[in-house]
Structure formats: C-alpha cells, structure tokens
Amino acid sequence: MGEAFKFIHCSDLHLGAGFTGLSSADEALGAKMVESTFVALENLVAAVKREKVDFVVISGDVFDSEAETPLTRSRFADALARMAVPCYIAYGNHDYRRRWESSIPLPPNAYVFESKPHHFSYPPEGDETARVYGVSHSTKTVSKNLAEDIRGQRGIYCIAAVHCDLDGPKGSFYSPCPSNTLTNKDIDYWALGHIHKRSVASRDPYVVYPGNTQGLNPREVGEKGVYKVTVRGGRTMALDFIRTSDILWKDADWDISGHDDLTAFIDNNSKGIEIGSLVNVRLGGSGPLDPLLRLDPDGFVELFESRTGCVCSDLTLDTLPEIDLEARRKSGDFMSALLDYSDTLSRSGKLKIIDAICSTGASESIRHVFEMMDEGELADLVSAAALLVLDRSMGAGK
C-alpha cells in the first residue's frame, strides 16, 4: 500500500476527427486541424516518457467514430507501443464498435476492458501495487449507469475507468452516473471520460474528467490535455495538468469604446494570445470604429490575422455608433422612424424580412443567399443596416 507510482489519465482523443467550416475554407489550415488530434497523441507519448509514469489510463472515445480508418487505428497502436508502459483502455460511445480491431491488434502493453466490469492488476506481473477497474460501451447509447457494478478492493489503491455522464440529465443516453453512486465503493480515483472540459468533481474519492486532448470546435476553448496523478502511501498526492493540444481555440471579447486607432486596438488587446490560435472575436461597446467595422468586417479579419498571426474563426459585431439611440428614438424625425421600422422588421419573421430586403430587382436576384440565413442572422442584418444609415446620416450633418 505504501509504494509510490505515477500514472496519466486521459480521455476523448477523438483520433481522426474531421473539421468543417474553417478547414474547408483554408486547405492548409484544414490539414493542420485534421492532424491536430494525432499531434496531441504524440504529445501524450512524449509526456509518458518525460514524466516517467508507470502506466496510462484512457477513459473512452479514443477514436472519433466507430468507422475509424486502418491508418487511424495503426497510428494509435504504434503510439501505445512507443509508450512502453501498461495502457488500460475503456472505450466510449464514439468508439464502441471498432471494425479493424481483429486485423490491426493493439500491442501487448494494451489492456482493454470489455462490456462487463472487471479489473487488471498493476504491475501485470509480480506484487500488485494497484488495480485498474473499467468497463467499455458495447453500444452507442447506454441508459445504464456503467459505474454501478464496479467495486474496488480495500487495502490497495483502486482506479476505475468509465466513459459516462456524471450527474447528467434524466434520460441521458451516455451512461448517466449520479455522483452519489461513486462513494463507498473502495475506489480511490474515478478516471472518467466523456465531457471535453477538465473537471475535478470530488477529491474524496477523486472523481476526475481530464477533458479532451485537443479542442475540436470553437466552443472548446483553452488548453487541452491530460492529468498526471501521483500516488504515495495509497493516497492521491498530486494532480498535475499537462497540455497536449496543438491548436488552441480562444475567445476574445473586446470593447471598442474609447478607441479610434484600429491597429493599436488590435495590438493592445491581442497581447497574450498564442500565435496560431483560432480566435472567436466578439466586439462590443460604442465608438468611432463601429461604422468602419460594419462597412468592412472582412477587412477587420484580414488586419486581425495579419497583426496577431492567428486565425479569426468567428467574428461577432455587437458594437454601436456614438449615438444616443434612445434619444434618437424619441426625436420624432426621420431617424426615429428608421429605428422604429428596423425594430418592427427585425421582429416580423424570416419571410417578411427577406421580402423587404429583396424588394428591388438587384436584391431579388440574390434572394437565395438570404434564404440560407436563419431568422436571427437576418434580424441582425436589418439592425446593422439601420445603424449604418443612422451613423452616415449623422456624419453628413457635421
């Protein structure tokens, strides 16, 4: 019980994940994004060797799809072999079925859990230092709590690898697991997988999600990686995060108020953003930059990417001109009527907005473009147009 050891807990590698949107718009970036999950895998191999860990626990969704390719599986098998330590694997809802399993076997240091809970000893031979319990998904959807039938052994450090939905909503199809079912089970460390965000839900016992090894979309911001767990005297002594992600998704929420120099605005706000990041930019506030941004948002994106060395994965404009809109609404003049019409049209529904926009021959010829937009996008377009007319009209009077 007193022997010290270290292990890495990881999950949700999603090897072979495809990317849409940005990847199709930029061929080079698309190739980098598709390769990023494999770069994260290589970073995991490097961490295993650098940190001299004793074994690895993988808690599901190794592959992004049950239809993984032979190359994807081969690269995973090769990475496990190079780790050269025992690797305990519980599969999840994305890789519940692995069609190349028999023809591309994993190396001898891989220990795979089946659909019924069982355990492997560490080390595999000799005096037992720890036990790793686990269970794999056998179907894509699982309504049963897979952790329910797992019970450890008192007197030895026990780990349990489960891909599940901790305290998930009623009716979850991803093995809903109430947290109160994980206590009094003689499990010291619940190595969970499924959510793509790091979370230490409990420290008695430890209930841990490491998150995924590489962010897969704009919502998965920040560094992604694995946990190195240090155990001494039968107790979890340290939990250290190790980054594995190659591409970093980042949110940038910037206020244009008080700024009139766009280059300086970008330079000052982008300090600390890692070069090469994919950045979701949201601009708010009011000021002289507003009409420039609304007239040429693509120009802002081009300048942003040039100044930062990053990719603008998304741009949201919530800016306003330097105009007291409430005062203008009460003025009773043309500007007031314009704002009232904009408000009414924005709330009139998709079809009426499109009819209003396509009221000329030129705009009617591109009606299909507007029909591909959702109602919220069209409403935003109407509001932006009204603000632009208002700003230009106010400027003409100066």
CSV table of C-alpha atoms in Angstrom, one decimal:
chain,number,residue,atom,x,y,z
A,1,MET,CA,0.0,0.0,0.0
A,2,GLY,CA,2.9,2.3,0.5
A,3,GLU,CA,4.7,2.0,-2.8
A,4,ALA,CA,4.7,5.2,-4.9
A,5,PHE,CA,3.7,5.4,-8.5
A,6,LYS,CA,2.5,7.8,-11.2
A,7,PHE,CA,0.0,7.4,-14.0
A,8,ILE,CA,-1.5,9.5,-16.7
A,9,HIS,CA,-5.3,9.8,-17.0
A,10,CYS,CA,-6.6,10.9,-20.4
A,11,SER,CA,-9.7,10.6,-22.5
A,12,ASP,CA,-11.5,11.8,-25.6
A,13,LEU,CA,-8.6,11.7,-28.0
A,14,HIS,CA,-11.1,11.6,-30.9
A,15,LEU,CA,-8.4,10.5,-33.4
A,16,GLY,CA,-9.5,11.0,-37.0
A,17,ALA,CA,-11.9,13.8,-36.1
A,18,GLY,CA,-13.0,15.8,-39.2
A,19,PHE,CA,-13.3,19.6,-39.1
A,20,THR,CA,-15.8,21.6,-41.1
A,21,GLY,CA,-16.1,25.3,-41.9
A,22,LEU,CA,-12.6,26.7,-41.4
A,23,SER,CA,-11.0,23.5,-42.7
A,24,SER,CA,-12.9,23.6,-45.9
A,25,ALA,CA,-12.2,27.4,-46.4
A,26,ASP,CA,-8.4,27.1,-45.9
A,27,GLU,CA,-6.8,23.9,-47.2
A,28,ALA,CA,-3.5,24.3,-45.3
A,29,LEU,CA,-5.3,25.1,-42.0
A,30,GLY,CA,-7.7,22.2,-42.7
A,31,ALA,CA,-4.9,19.8,-43.0
A,32,LYS,CA,-3.3,21.1,-39.7
A,33,MET,CA,-6.7,20.8,-37.9
A,34,VAL,CA,-7.2,17.2,-39.1
A,35,GLU,CA,-3.7,16.3,-38.0
A,36,SER,CA,-4.0,18.1,-34.6
A,37,THR,CA,-5.6,15.1,-32.8
A,38,PHE,CA,-2.6,13.0,-33.8
A,39,VAL,CA,-0.1,15.7,-32.7
A,40,ALA,CA,-1.9,15.6,-29.4
A,41,LEU,CA,-1.4,11.8,-29.3
A,42,GLU,CA,2.3,12.3,-30.0
A,43,ASN,CA,2.4,14.9,-27.2
A,44,LEU,CA,0.9,12.3,-24.9
A,45,VAL,CA,3.6,9.8,-25.8
A,46,ALA,CA,6.2,12.4,-25.1
A,47,ALA,CA,4.6,13.2,-21.7
A,48,VAL,CA,4.6,9.5,-20.7
A,49,LYS,CA,8.3,9.3,-21.4
A,50,ARG,CA,9.3,12.7,-20.0
A,51,GLU,CA,7.3,12.2,-16.8
A,52,LYS,CA,8.4,8.6,-16.4
A,53,VAL,CA,4.9,7.5,-15.5
A,54,ASP,CA,4.2,3.8,-14.6
A,55,PHE,CA,1.0,3.4,-16.6
A,56,VAL,CA,-1.7,5.1,-18.6
A,57,VAL,CA,-5.5,5.1,-18.2
A,58,ILE,CA,-7.6,6.0,-21.2
A,59,SER,CA,-11.3,6.6,-20.5
A,60,GLY,CA,-13.0,6.3,-23.8
A,61,ASP,CA,-13.5,7.9,-27.2
A,62,VAL,CA,-10.1,7.1,-28.5
A,63,PHE,CA,-11.5,7.3,-32.0
A,64,ASP,CA,-13.9,9.9,-33.3
A,65,SER,CA,-16.0,7.2,-35.0
A,66,GLU,CA,-16.7,3.5,-34.9
A,67,ALA,CA,-15.8,3.7,-38.6
A,68,GLU,CA,-12.1,4.5,-37.8
A,69,THR,CA,-9.7,4.0,-40.7
A,70,PRO,CA,-7.0,1.4,-40.7
A,71,LEU,CA,-4.4,4.2,-40.7
A,72,THR,CA,-6.0,5.9,-37.6
A,73,ARG,CA,-6.0,2.6,-35.7
A,74,SER,CA,-2.5,1.8,-36.8
A,75,ARG,CA,-1.2,5.2,-35.6
A,76,PHE,CA,-2.9,4.6,-32.2
A,77,ALA,CA,-1.4,1.1,-31.9
A,78,ASP,CA,2.0,2.4,-32.7
A,79,ALA,CA,1.8,5.2,-30.2
A,80,LEU,CA,0.8,2.7,-27.4
A,81,ALA,CA,3.8,0.5,-28.3
A,82,ARG,CA,6.1,3.5,-28.0
A,83,MET,CA,4.7,4.5,-24.6
A,84,ALA,CA,6.2,1.1,-23.4
A,85,VAL,CA,4.1,1.1,-20.2
A,86,PRO,CA,0.8,-0.7,-19.5
A,87,CYS,CA,-2.1,1.2,-21.0
A,88,TYR,CA,-5.6,0.5,-19.7
A,89,ILE,CA,-8.4,1.3,-22.1
A,90,ALA,CA,-12.1,1.7,-21.6
A,91,TYR,CA,-14.0,2.6,-24.8
A,92,GLY,CA,-16.8,5.1,-25.0
A,93,ASN,CA,-19.8,6.0,-27.1
A,94,HIS,CA,-17.8,7.1,-30.2
A,95,ASP,CA,-15.7,4.0,-30.4
A,96,TYR,CA,-18.0,1.3,-29.0
A,97,ARG,CA,-17.5,-0.6,-32.3
A,98,ARG,CA,-14.0,-1.0,-33.8
A,99,ARG,CA,-14.1,-2.7,-37.2
A,100,TRP,CA,-10.3,-3.0,-37.6
A,101,GLU,CA,-9.8,-4.5,-34.1
A,102,SER,CA,-9.0,-8.0,-35.2
A,103,SER,CA,-6.9,-7.2,-38.2
A,104,ILE,CA,-4.9,-4.4,-36.6
A,105,PRO,CA,-4.4,-5.6,-33.0
A,106,LEU,CA,-3.1,-3.3,-30.2
A,107,PRO,CA,0.3,-4.1,-28.7
A,108,PRO,CA,0.8,-6.4,-25.7
A,109,ASN,CA,1.0,-3.5,-23.3
A,110,ALA,CA,-2.6,-2.5,-24.1
A,111,TYR,CA,-5.3,-3.9,-21.7
A,112,VAL,CA,-8.8,-3.3,-23.0
A,113,PHE,CA,-11.9,-3.5,-20.8
A,114,GLU,CA,-14.9,-5.4,-22.1
A,115,SER,CA,-18.6,-4.6,-21.8
A,116,LYS,CA,-18.8,-6.1,-18.3
A,117,PRO,CA,-16.8,-4.5,-15.4
A,118,HIS,CA,-13.5,-6.3,-14.5
A,119,HIS,CA,-10.0,-5.3,-13.4
A,120,PHE,CA,-6.4,-5.6,-14.3
A,121,SER,CA,-3.5,-5.6,-11.9
A,122,TYR,CA,-0.6,-3.2,-11.9
A,123,PRO,CA,2.0,-4.3,-12.5
A,124,PRO,CA,0.7,-7.1,-14.7
A,125,GLU,CA,3.2,-9.5,-13.2
A,126,GLY,CA,4.7,-9.5,-9.7
A,127,ASP,CA,3.4,-8.0,-6.5
A,128,GLU,CA,0.2,-6.0,-7.0
A,129,THR,CA,0.6,-2.2,-6.4
A,130,ALA,CA,-2.7,-1.0,-7.8
A,131,ARG,CA,-5.8,-2.2,-9.5
A,132,VAL,CA,-7.5,-0.6,-12.5
A,133,TYR,CA,-11.2,-1.4,-13.0
A,134,GLY,CA,-13.1,-0.5,-16.0
A,135,VAL,CA,-15.9,-1.1,-18.5
A,136,SER,CA,-16.4,-0.3,-22.2
A,137,HIS,CA,-19.5,0.8,-24.1
A,138,SER,CA,-20.9,-2.0,-26.3
A,139,THR,CA,-23.5,0.2,-27.9
A,140,LYS,CA,-23.6,3.9,-28.9
A,141,THR,CA,-26.3,4.7,-26.4
A,142,VAL,CA,-26.3,3.4,-22.9
A,143,SER,CA,-29.0,4.2,-20.4
A,144,LYS,CA,-27.5,2.1,-17.6
A,145,ASN,CA,-25.0,3.6,-15.1
A,146,LEU,CA,-21.9,1.6,-16.1
A,147,ALA,CA,-20.1,2.5,-12.8
A,148,GLU,CA,-22.9,1.0,-10.7
A,149,ASP,CA,-21.4,-2.6,-10.7
A,150,ILE,CA,-17.8,-1.5,-10.1
A,151,ARG,CA,-16.4,-2.1,-6.6
A,152,GLY,CA,-12.8,-1.9,-5.6
A,153,GLN,CA,-10.7,-3.8,-3.0
A,154,ARG,CA,-9.9,-2.2,0.3
A,155,GLY,CA,-6.2,-2.2,1.2
A,156,ILE,CA,-5.0,-1.5,-2.3
A,157,TYR,CA,-5.2,1.7,-4.5
A,158,CYS,CA,-8.0,1.3,-7.0
A,159,ILE,CA,-8.8,3.2,-10.1
A,160,ALA,CA,-11.9,2.9,-12.2
A,161,ALA,CA,-12.1,3.9,-15.9
A,162,VAL,CA,-15.6,4.7,-17.1
A,163,HIS,CA,-16.9,6.8,-20.0
A,164,CYS,CA,-20.1,8.3,-18.5
A,165,ASP,CA,-22.3,11.3,-18.0
A,166,LEU,CA,-21.7,12.4,-14.4
A,167,ASP,CA,-24.9,13.8,-12.9
A,168,GLY,CA,-26.3,14.1,-16.4
A,169,PRO,CA,-29.9,15.0,-17.2
A,170,LYS,CA,-32.6,12.4,-16.8
A,171,GLY,CA,-32.9,10.2,-19.8
A,172,SER,CA,-29.2,10.7,-20.8
A,173,PHE,CA,-28.1,8.1,-23.3
A,174,TYR,CA,-24.4,8.3,-22.3
A,175,SER,CA,-24.4,6.2,-19.1
A,176,PRO,CA,-25.9,8.6,-16.6
A,177,CYS,CA,-24.0,8.4,-13.4
A,178,PRO,CA,-25.2,10.1,-10.3
A,179,SER,CA,-22.2,11.2,-8.2
A,180,ASN,CA,-23.6,9.7,-5.1
A,181,THR,CA,-23.2,6.2,-6.6
A,182,LEU,CA,-19.4,6.6,-6.7
A,183,THR,CA,-18.9,6.8,-3.0
A,184,ASN,CA,-18.2,3.9,-0.6
A,185,LYS,CA,-17.0,1.7,-3.4
A,186,ASP,CA,-13.4,1.4,-2.3
A,187,ILE,CA,-12.4,3.2,-5.5
A,188,ASP,CA,-9.7,5.9,-4.8
A,189,TYR,CA,-9.7,7.5,-8.3
A,190,TRP,CA,-12.6,7.5,-10.7
A,191,ALA,CA,-11.0,8.1,-14.1
A,192,LEU,CA,-13.9,9.4,-16.2
A,193,GLY,CA,-14.3,10.4,-19.8
A,194,HIS,CA,-17.0,12.0,-22.0
A,195,ILE,CA,-17.1,15.8,-21.4
A,196,HIS,CA,-14.5,17.8,-23.2
A,197,LYS,CA,-13.7,20.0,-20.2
A,198,ARG,CA,-11.4,19.4,-17.2
A,199,SER,CA,-13.2,18.9,-14.0
A,200,VAL,CA,-12.3,17.6,-10.6
A,201,ALA,CA,-15.8,16.8,-9.3
A,202,SER,CA,-14.6,15.3,-6.0
A,203,ARG,CA,-11.4,14.7,-4.0
A,204,ASP,CA,-12.9,12.1,-1.6
A,205,PRO,CA,-12.8,9.9,-3.6
A,206,TYR,CA,-11.2,11.6,-6.6
A,207,VAL,CA,-13.7,11.9,-9.5
A,208,VAL,CA,-11.9,13.4,-12.4
A,209,TYR,CA,-12.6,14.4,-16.0
A,210,PRO,CA,-9.3,15.3,-17.8
A,211,GLY,CA,-11.2,16.8,-20.8
A,212,ASN,CA,-10.2,16.0,-24.4
A,213,THR,CA,-6.6,16.1,-25.6
A,214,GLN,CA,-7.4,18.6,-28.5
A,215,GLY,CA,-10.2,21.1,-28.8
A,216,LEU,CA,-12.4,20.2,-31.7
A,217,ASN,CA,-14.6,23.3,-32.2
A,218,PRO,CA,-14.8,27.0,-31.3
A,219,ARG,CA,-16.7,26.1,-28.0
A,220,GLU,CA,-13.8,24.1,-26.7
A,221,VAL,CA,-11.5,27.0,-25.8
A,222,GLY,CA,-8.3,26.9,-23.8
A,223,GLU,CA,-5.5,24.4,-23.3
A,224,LYS,CA,-6.5,20.7,-23.6
A,225,GLY,CA,-4.5,17.8,-22.2
A,226,VAL,CA,-4.2,15.1,-19.6
A,227,TYR,CA,-3.6,14.7,-15.9
A,228,LYS,CA,-0.6,13.2,-14.3
A,229,VAL,CA,-1.6,11.6,-11.0
A,230,THR,CA,1.0,10.9,-8.2
A,231,VAL,CA,0.2,8.3,-5.6
A,232,ARG,CA,2.2,7.7,-2.4
A,233,GLY,CA,1.2,5.6,0.6
A,234,GLY,CA,-2.0,4.6,-1.0
A,235,ARG,CA,-3.2,8.3,-1.3
A,236,THR,CA,-3.5,10.6,-4.3
A,237,MET,CA,-0.9,13.2,-3.5
A,238,ALA,CA,-0.9,15.4,-6.7
A,239,LEU,CA,-2.9,16.0,-9.8
A,240,ASP,CA,-0.9,17.9,-12.5
A,241,PHE,CA,-2.3,19.1,-15.8
A,242,ILE,CA,-0.1,18.5,-18.9
A,243,ARG,CA,-1.1,20.2,-22.1
A,244,THR,CA,-1.2,18.1,-25.3
A,245,SER,CA,-3.3,20.3,-27.6
A,246,ASP,CA,-1.6,21.5,-30.8
A,247,ILE,CA,-4.2,24.1,-31.8
A,248,LEU,CA,-5.7,26.5,-29.2
A,249,TRP,CA,-9.2,27.8,-29.5
A,250,LYS,CA,-9.6,31.2,-27.8
A,251,ASP,CA,-12.4,33.6,-27.0
A,252,ALA,CA,-11.6,37.4,-27.4
A,253,ASP,CA,-14.3,39.7,-26.0
A,254,TRP,CA,-13.1,43.3,-26.8
A,255,ASP,CA,-14.7,46.7,-26.2
A,256,ILE,CA,-14.2,49.4,-28.9
A,257,SER,CA,-15.3,52.2,-26.6
A,258,GLY,CA,-12.7,55.0,-26.5
A,259,HIS,CA,-10.7,53.6,-29.4
A,260,ASP,CA,-10.2,55.2,-32.8
A,261,ASP,CA,-7.0,53.6,-34.0
A,262,LEU,CA,-7.9,50.1,-35.2
A,263,THR,CA,-4.3,48.8,-35.5
A,264,ALA,CA,-3.4,49.9,-32.0
A,265,PHE,CA,-6.7,48.5,-30.7
A,266,ILE,CA,-5.8,45.0,-32.1
A,267,ASP,CA,-2.2,45.2,-30.9
A,268,ASN,CA,-3.1,46.2,-27.4
A,269,ASN,CA,-5.9,43.6,-26.9
A,270,SER,CA,-4.2,40.7,-28.5
A,271,LYS,CA,-1.2,40.6,-26.1
A,272,GLY,CA,-1.0,37.2,-24.5
A,273,ILE,CA,-2.9,35.3,-27.3
A,274,GLU,CA,-0.8,32.5,-28.5
A,275,ILE,CA,0.3,32.8,-32.2
A,276,GLY,CA,-1.5,30.3,-34.3
A,277,SER,CA,-4.6,30.2,-32.1
A,278,LEU,CA,-8.1,30.1,-33.6
A,279,VAL,CA,-9.9,33.0,-32.1
A,280,ASN,CA,-13.6,33.7,-31.7
A,281,VAL,CA,-13.7,37.6,-31.7
A,282,ARG,CA,-16.7,39.4,-30.2
A,283,LEU,CA,-16.6,43.2,-30.4
A,284,GLY,CA,-18.9,45.3,-28.2
A,285,GLY,CA,-19.1,48.8,-27.0
A,286,SER,CA,-19.6,52.0,-29.0
A,287,GLY,CA,-17.3,54.4,-30.7
A,288,PRO,CA,-15.9,55.7,-34.0
A,289,LEU,CA,-14.7,52.3,-35.0
A,290,ASP,CA,-18.3,51.0,-35.3
A,291,PRO,CA,-19.1,52.2,-38.8
A,292,LEU,CA,-15.7,51.0,-40.1
A,293,LEU,CA,-16.3,47.6,-38.7
A,294,ARG,CA,-19.8,47.3,-40.1
A,295,LEU,CA,-18.7,48.6,-43.5
A,296,ASP,CA,-15.9,46.1,-43.9
A,297,PRO,CA,-15.8,43.3,-41.3
A,298,ASP,CA,-13.7,41.2,-43.7
A,299,GLY,CA,-11.1,44.0,-43.7
A,300,PHE,CA,-11.0,43.7,-39.9
A,301,VAL,CA,-10.5,40.0,-40.1
A,302,GLU,CA,-7.7,40.4,-42.5
A,303,LEU,CA,-6.0,43.0,-40.3
A,304,PHE,CA,-6.5,41.0,-37.2
A,305,GLU,CA,-4.9,37.9,-38.7
A,306,SER,CA,-2.0,39.9,-40.1
A,307,ARG,CA,-1.3,41.6,-36.8
A,308,THR,CA,-1.7,38.6,-34.5
A,309,GLY,CA,-0.6,35.6,-36.5
A,310,CYS,CA,-3.9,33.9,-35.5
A,311,VAL,CA,-7.0,32.9,-37.4
A,312,CYS,CA,-10.3,34.6,-36.7
A,313,SER,CA,-12.5,31.6,-36.5
A,314,ASP,CA,-15.6,33.8,-35.9
A,315,LEU,CA,-16.5,37.5,-35.7
A,316,THR,CA,-19.5,38.8,-33.9
A,317,LEU,CA,-20.2,42.5,-34.1
A,318,ASP,CA,-22.3,43.8,-31.1
A,319,THR,CA,-21.0,47.4,-31.5
A,320,LEU,CA,-22.9,50.7,-31.7
A,321,PRO,CA,-22.1,54.1,-33.1
A,322,GLU,CA,-21.5,57.0,-30.8
A,323,ILE,CA,-25.2,58.0,-30.9
A,324,ASP,CA,-27.7,58.1,-28.1
A,325,LEU,CA,-30.2,55.6,-29.7
A,326,GLU,CA,-32.9,56.1,-27.1
A,327,ALA,CA,-32.8,59.9,-27.6
A,328,ARG,CA,-33.0,59.4,-31.4
A,329,ARG,CA,-36.0,57.0,-31.0
A,330,LYS,CA,-37.9,59.8,-29.2
A,331,SER,CA,-36.9,62.6,-31.6
A,332,GLY,CA,-39.9,62.1,-33.9
A,333,ASP,CA,-37.8,62.7,-37.1
A,334,PHE,CA,-36.7,60.5,-39.9
A,335,MET,CA,-34.1,58.8,-37.7
A,336,SER,CA,-36.7,57.9,-35.2
A,337,ALA,CA,-38.9,56.4,-38.0
A,338,LEU,CA,-35.9,54.5,-39.3
A,339,LEU,CA,-35.2,52.9,-35.9
A,340,ASP,CA,-38.9,52.1,-35.4
A,341,TYR,CA,-39.1,50.4,-38.8
A,342,SER,CA,-35.9,48.5,-38.1
A,343,ASP,CA,-37.2,47.2,-34.8
A,344,THR,CA,-40.5,46.2,-36.3
A,345,LEU,CA,-39.0,44.5,-39.4
A,346,SER,CA,-36.4,42.6,-37.2
A,347,ARG,CA,-39.3,41.0,-35.3
A,348,SER,CA,-41.5,40.3,-38.3
A,349,GLY,CA,-40.2,36.8,-39.2
A,350,LYS,CA,-37.8,35.4,-41.8
A,351,LEU,CA,-40.1,35.6,-44.8
A,352,LYS,CA,-41.1,39.3,-44.3
A,353,ILE,CA,-37.5,40.3,-43.7
A,354,ILE,CA,-36.4,38.6,-46.9
A,355,ASP,CA,-39.3,40.2,-48.9
A,356,ALA,CA,-38.3,43.6,-47.6
A,357,ILE,CA,-34.6,43.1,-48.4
A,358,CYS,CA,-35.4,41.7,-51.9
A,359,SER,CA,-37.7,44.5,-52.9
A,360,THR,CA,-35.5,45.5,-55.8
A,361,GLY,CA,-34.5,43.7,-58.9
A,362,ALA,CA,-30.9,43.5,-57.9
A,363,SER,CA,-31.5,42.1,-54.4
A,364,GLU,CA,-34.2,39.7,-55.7
A,365,SER,CA,-31.5,38.1,-57.9
A,366,ILE,CA,-29.6,37.0,-54.8
A,367,ARG,CA,-32.7,36.1,-52.7
A,368,HIS,CA,-31.3,32.5,-52.4
A,369,VAL,CA,-28.4,33.9,-50.3
A,370,PHE,CA,-30.8,35.4,-47.7
A,371,GLU,CA,-32.9,32.3,-47.7
A,372,MET,CA,-29.9,30.3,-46.5
A,373,MET,CA,-29.6,32.6,-43.4
A,374,ASP,CA,-31.6,31.9,-40.2
A,375,GLU,CA,-34.0,34.4,-38.7
A,376,GLY,CA,-31.5,35.7,-36.1
A,377,GLU,CA,-28.9,36.4,-38.8
A,378,LEU,CA,-31.5,38.3,-40.9
A,379,ALA,CA,-32.6,40.4,-37.9
A,380,ASP,CA,-29.0,41.3,-37.1
A,381,LEU,CA,-28.6,42.3,-40.7
A,382,VAL,CA,-31.6,44.7,-40.5
A,383,SER,CA,-30.3,46.2,-37.3
A,384,ALA,CA,-26.8,46.7,-38.7
A,385,ALA,CA,-28.1,48.4,-41.8
A,386,ALA,CA,-30.2,50.8,-39.8
A,387,LEU,CA,-27.3,51.7,-37.6
A,388,LEU,CA,-25.1,52.2,-40.6
A,389,VAL,CA,-27.6,54.6,-42.3
A,390,LEU,CA,-28.1,56.4,-39.0
A,391,ASP,CA,-24.3,56.8,-38.5
A,392,ARG,CA,-23.8,58.0,-42.1
A,393,SER,CA,-26.7,60.5,-41.8
A,394,MET,CA,-25.4,61.9,-38.6
A,395,GLY,CA,-21.9,62.2,-40.0
A,396,ALA,CA,-23.2,64.0,-43.1
A,397,GLY,CA,-24.6,66.8,-40.9
A,398,LYS,CA,-21.2,67.5,-39.2
